[in-house]
């Protein structure tokens, strides 16, 4: 039997539905199993992946900051000082270097970083910040008398 | 690479072997310190994905000291997986069976619970006394400073030192020293 | 009275006493004690004078005479913070077996006697003055109840509070009102 009306029931979605779907399929090359080939699954998983990428951009900034602080802590501990006091000492000396620069210096410019540690130690010692005495005597030959008290 | 460049490269990236003497140390307090060296958190080049941890050799683990009542009260839980397989072992019982376990558990618990933890623990070498194999001792180049100051016992002082030490109190006139 | 106080130390008196006298004396102590009185024999013509002369205590040379005018006890006078790890100080207050001496011998005030007593106990338990304790020798290993004490223990003396001074004036703390 022939049903001529059946063809009219088919929805005409448009000539470029293939290309529209392909926009999303391009993003799923690295997905697992059916998630990369089946349209209905691709729709859900691509959305989740994009949402995660958006949230991850914010998380990445936090993660990078935490990693840099860990590295700075390690470098400061190598010189016998502590990271909170180091940050306090730099702020008091009005050395406003951010964590990115400090972390890079700690890896690539060790002697500069050592000088910064000595500066922070001497300044916190001079200002009698709580907890400096436990670190012992500050290093000698650090010129902080010209620093104006902030 | 120049010779200096090579020295700098090795200085930065070589895996160091550290020694830690656990005599009279509290393992729960010193666990985080040892874990720090095993993970590589003492290095400015640290990254969790790069295996930058060092080796740590812990000696005299049988001589660890716990404060006060902890030998009796601190318990370690274990479950075999089978029904009725839960057990609580006291610290002194565990130390009896294996003198390195308390220190090992302290370090394991103190570490970040990532997948790297098991690999970092492989770089921890525990010895109950001071007998360390030569192959390991040859690699050791640094000693981690002990956290607790070990007070000298009366028998670490010579008799002369004890006699010469100023006395606060004298015996009464008619007291017989026993 | 006389017989109770005297003790004879073989090392001190062998050279002085003739054999006849040393045999008839009673050995009151087995360990080498320090003689309180020394027996000195002198012959004058037909007279034999036996006298007991008080000997100096072994601590006289190194005794710290500090603020002797004050009425306070020796440790209070010293005004030094003693920790349980200061073994050289604490060992001056113990008997040979590691036990604390009574107050009538040490001459300390009640407060300091309690503190030093606590610290001696801590030092013993922490293994700093341990091998003289008799109990460890006597104890039957199969009957020990305190198995957990065979490993090293340390004490934090910031946890021991000094005993309350009963003669200190009471501070009136006002009750805080709940309303």
PDB file of N, CA and C in Angstrom, chain C residues 5-50:
ATOM      1  N   UNK C   5      73.036   5.908 114.331  1.00  0.00           N
ATOM      2  CA  UNK C   5      73.495   6.954 113.405  1.00  0.00           C
ATOM      3  C   UNK C   5      74.744   6.514 112.662  1.00  0.00           C
ATOM      4  N   UNK C   6      75.634   5.834 113.402  1.00  0.00           N
ATOM      5  CA  UNK C   6      76.925   5.547 112.775  1.00  0.00           C
ATOM      6  C   UNK C   6      76.793   4.494 111.711  1.00  0.00           C
ATOM      7  N   UNK C   7      77.515   4.683 110.668  1.00  0.00           N
ATOM      8  CA  UNK C   7      77.651   3.607 109.696  1.00  0.00           C
ATOM      9  C   UNK C   7      79.125   3.521 109.362  1.00  0.00           C
ATOM     10  N   UNK C   8      79.576   2.327 109.096  1.00  0.00           N
ATOM     11  CA  UNK C   8      80.995   2.155 108.783  1.00  0.00           C
ATOM     12  C   UNK C   8      81.158   1.851 107.317  1.00  0.00           C
ATOM     13  N   UNK C   9      81.987   2.585 106.692  1.00  0.00           N
ATOM     14  CA  UNK C   9      82.254   2.349 105.283  1.00  0.00           C
ATOM     15  C   UNK C   9      83.619   1.713 105.172  1.00  0.00           C
ATOM     16  N   UNK C  10      83.649   0.569 104.558  1.00  0.00           N
ATOM     17  CA  UNK C  10      84.902  -0.173 104.484  1.00  0.00           C
ATOM     18  C   UNK C  10      85.982   0.636 103.783  1.00  0.00           C
ATOM     19  N   UNK C  11      85.567   1.363 102.722  1.00  0.00           N
ATOM     20  CA  UNK C  11      86.572   2.095 101.949  1.00  0.00           C
ATOM     21  C   UNK C  11      87.208   3.205 102.771  1.00  0.00           C
ATOM     22  N   UNK C  12      86.409   3.818 103.685  1.00  0.00           N
ATOM     23  CA  UNK C  12      86.938   4.955 104.445  1.00  0.00           C
ATOM     24  C   UNK C  12      87.846   4.532 105.579  1.00  0.00           C
ATOM     25  N   UNK C  13      87.450   3.427 106.215  1.00  0.00           N
ATOM     26  CA  UNK C  13      88.033   3.190 107.524  1.00  0.00           C
ATOM     27  C   UNK C  13      89.006   2.019 107.590  1.00  0.00           C
ATOM     28  N   UNK C  14      89.162   1.325 106.502  1.00  0.00           N
ATOM     29  CA  UNK C  14      90.063   0.157 106.547  1.00  0.00           C
ATOM     30  C   UNK C  14      91.451   0.547 107.022  1.00  0.00           C
ATOM     31  N   UNK C  15      91.897   1.663 106.515  1.00  0.00           N
ATOM     32  CA  UNK C  15      93.272   2.071 106.848  1.00  0.00           C
ATOM     33  C   UNK C  15      93.387   2.462 108.309  1.00  0.00           C
ATOM     34  N   UNK C  16      92.276   2.973 108.918  1.00  0.00           N
ATOM     35  CA  UNK C  16      92.371   3.523 110.266  1.00  0.00           C
ATOM     36  C   UNK C  16      92.135   2.468 111.340  1.00  0.00           C
ATOM     37  N   UNK C  17      91.137   1.602 111.122  1.00  0.00           N
ATOM     38  CA  UNK C  17      90.745   0.676 112.177  1.00  0.00           C
ATOM     39  C   UNK C  17      91.619  -0.561 112.182  1.00  0.00           C
ATOM     40  N   UNK C  18      91.997  -1.018 113.379  1.00  0.00           N
ATOM     41  CA  UNK C  18      92.634  -2.344 113.430  1.00  0.00           C
ATOM     42  C   UNK C  18      91.587  -3.407 113.176  1.00  0.00           C
ATOM     43  N   UNK C  19      92.048  -4.566 112.798  1.00  0.00           N
ATOM     44  CA  UNK C  19      91.136  -5.623 112.364  1.00  0.00           C
ATOM     45  C   UNK C  19      90.196  -6.032 113.482  1.00  0.00           C
ATOM     46  N   UNK C  20      90.674  -6.018 114.745  1.00  0.00           N
ATOM     47  CA  UNK C  20      89.840  -6.487 115.850  1.00  0.00           C
ATOM     48  C   UNK C  20      88.564  -5.659 115.971  1.00  0.00           C
ATOM     49  N   UNK C  21      88.659  -4.389 115.815  1.00  0.00           N
ATOM     50  CA  UNK C  21      87.478  -3.532 116.001  1.00  0.00           C
ATOM     51  C   UNK C  21      86.530  -3.700 114.815  1.00  0.00           C
ATOM     52  N   UNK C  22      87.060  -3.797 113.603  1.00  0.00           N
ATOM     53  CA  UNK C  22      86.166  -3.885 112.437  1.00  0.00           C
ATOM     54  C   UNK C  22      85.350  -5.156 112.491  1.00  0.00           C
ATOM     55  N   UNK C  23      85.858  -6.220 113.110  1.00  0.00           N
ATOM     56  CA  UNK C  23      85.100  -7.470 113.169  1.00  0.00           C
ATOM     57  C   UNK C  23      83.932  -7.378 114.112  1.00  0.00           C
ATOM     58  N   UNK C  24      84.092  -6.612 115.203  1.00  0.00           N
ATOM     59  CA  UNK C  24      82.998  -6.586 116.161  1.00  0.00           C
ATOM     60  C   UNK C  24      81.935  -5.547 115.817  1.00  0.00           C
ATOM     61  N   UNK C  25      82.091  -4.788 114.762  1.00  0.00           N
ATOM     62  CA  UNK C  25      81.057  -3.806 114.409  1.00  0.00           C
ATOM     63  C   UNK C  25      80.052  -4.448 113.463  1.00  0.00           C
ATOM     64  N   UNK C  26      78.858  -3.897 113.510  1.00  0.00           N
ATOM     65  CA  UNK C  26      77.775  -4.412 112.672  1.00  0.00           C
ATOM     66  C   UNK C  26      77.755  -3.662 111.360  1.00  0.00           C
ATOM     67  N   UNK C  27      77.699  -4.372 110.245  1.00  0.00           N
ATOM     68  CA  UNK C  27      77.548  -3.700 108.935  1.00  0.00           C
ATOM     69  C   UNK C  27      76.061  -3.423 108.739  1.00  0.00           C
ATOM     70  N   UNK C  28      75.673  -2.147 108.839  1.00  0.00           N
ATOM     71  CA  UNK C  28      74.254  -1.787 108.713  1.00  0.00           C
ATOM     72  C   UNK C  28      73.823  -1.671 107.247  1.00  0.00           C
ATOM     73  N   UNK C  29      74.783  -1.375 106.388  1.00  0.00           N
ATOM     74  CA  UNK C  29      74.405  -1.163 104.990  1.00  0.00           C
ATOM     75  C   UNK C  29      75.320  -1.982 104.107  1.00  0.00           C
ATOM     76  N   UNK C  30      74.731  -2.530 103.056  1.00  0.00           N
ATOM     77  CA  UNK C  30      75.524  -3.362 102.159  1.00  0.00           C
ATOM     78  C   UNK C  30      76.197  -2.494 101.094  1.00  0.00           C
ATOM     79  N   UNK C  31      75.451  -1.555 100.557  1.00  0.00           N
ATOM     80  CA  UNK C  31      76.031  -0.639  99.550  1.00  0.00           C
ATOM     81  C   UNK C  31      76.954   0.329 100.247  1.00  0.00           C
ATOM     82  N   UNK C  32      77.915   0.862  99.522  1.00  0.00           N
ATOM     83  CA  UNK C  32      78.925   1.725 100.148  1.00  0.00           C
ATOM     84  C   UNK C  32      78.309   3.032 100.597  1.00  0.00           C
ATOM     85  N   UNK C  33      78.008   3.178 101.883  1.00  0.00           N
ATOM     86  CA  UNK C  33      77.439   4.439 102.335  1.00  0.00           C
ATOM     87  C   UNK C  33      78.550   5.422 102.684  1.00  0.00           C
ATOM     88  N   UNK C  34      78.158   6.672 102.791  1.00  0.00           N
ATOM     89  CA  UNK C  34      79.118   7.687 103.226  1.00  0.00           C
ATOM     90  C   UNK C  34      79.000   7.807 104.723  1.00  0.00           C
ATOM     91  N   UNK C  35      80.117   7.742 105.392  1.00  0.00           N
ATOM     92  CA  UNK C  35      80.084   7.752 106.862  1.00  0.00           C
ATOM     93  C   UNK C  35      79.691   9.132 107.354  1.00  0.00           C
ATOM     94  N   UNK C  36      78.788   9.148 108.333  1.00  0.00           N
ATOM     95  CA  UNK C  36      78.421  10.426 108.941  1.00  0.00           C
ATOM     96  C   UNK C  36      79.478  10.818 109.972  1.00  0.00           C
ATOM     97  N   UNK C  37      79.886   9.795 110.712  1.00  0.00           N
ATOM     98  CA  UNK C  37      80.926  10.056 111.691  1.00  0.00           C
ATOM     99  C   UNK C  37      82.106   9.147 111.413  1.00  0.00           C
ATOM    100  N   UNK C  38      83.249   9.681 111.601  1.00  0.00           N
ATOM    101  CA  UNK C  38      84.458   8.898 111.404  1.00  0.00           C
ATOM    102  C   UNK C  38      85.009   8.514 112.771  1.00  0.00           C
ATOM    103  N   UNK C  39      85.340   7.236 112.907  1.00  0.00           N
ATOM    104  CA  UNK C  39      85.902   6.794 114.192  1.00  0.00           C
ATOM    105  C   UNK C  39      87.409   6.990 114.134  1.00  0.00           C
ATOM    106  N   UNK C  40      87.933   7.757 115.069  1.00  0.00           N
ATOM    107  CA  UNK C  40      89.392   8.003 115.103  1.00  0.00           C
ATOM    108  C   UNK C  40      89.928   7.477 116.435  1.00  0.00           C
ATOM    109  N   UNK C  41      90.915   6.677 116.313  1.00  0.00           N
ATOM    110  CA  UNK C  41      91.574   6.109 117.504  1.00  0.00           C
ATOM    111  C   UNK C  41      92.893   6.819 117.737  1.00  0.00           C
ATOM    112  N   UNK C  42      93.076   7.263 118.934  1.00  0.00           N
ATOM    113  CA  UNK C  42      94.394   7.834 119.246  1.00  0.00           C
ATOM    114  C   UNK C  42      94.913   7.203 120.530  1.00  0.00           C
ATOM    115  N   UNK C  43      96.165   6.930 120.527  1.00  0.00           N
ATOM    116  CA  UNK C  43      96.796   6.360 121.753  1.00  0.00           C
ATOM    117  C   UNK C  43      97.642   7.420 122.425  1.00  0.00           C
ATOM    118  N   UNK C  44      97.359   7.590 123.707  1.00  0.00           N
ATOM    119  CA  UNK C  44      98.232   8.500 124.477  1.00  0.00           C
ATOM    120  C   UNK C  44      98.738   7.710 125.656  1.00  0.00           C
ATOM    121  N   UNK C  45     100.004   7.333 125.611  1.00  0.00           N
ATOM    122  CA  UNK C  45     100.599   6.462 126.652  1.00  0.00           C
ATOM    123  C   UNK C  45      99.745   5.234 126.847  1.00  0.00           C
ATOM    124  N   UNK C  46      99.074   5.143 127.958  1.00  0.00           N
ATOM    125  CA  UNK C  46      98.289   3.937 128.203  1.00  0.00           C
ATOM    126  C   UNK C  46      96.816   4.141 127.873  1.00  0.00           C
ATOM    127  N   UNK C  47      96.476   5.326 127.376  1.00  0.00           N
ATOM    128  CA  UNK C  47      95.058   5.613 127.091  1.00  0.00           C
ATOM    129  C   UNK C  47      94.758   5.402 125.616  1.00  0.00           C
ATOM    130  N   UNK C  48      93.603   4.784 125.378  1.00  0.00           N
ATOM    131  CA  UNK C  48      93.124   4.644 123.984  1.00  0.00           C
ATOM    132  C   UNK C  48      91.876   5.503 123.866  1.00  0.00           C
ATOM    133  N   UNK C  49      91.986   6.538 123.066  1.00  0.00           N
ATOM    134  CA  UNK C  49      90.832   7.443 122.877  1.00  0.00           C
ATOM    135  C   UNK C  49      90.183   7.106 121.538  1.00  0.00           C
ATOM    136  N   UNK C  50      88.896   6.765 121.665  1.00  0.00           N
ATOM    137  CA  UNK C  50      88.118   6.503 120.440  1.00  0.00           C
ATOM    138  C   UNK C  50      87.081   7.607 120.334  1.00  0.00           C
TER     139      UNK C  50
END
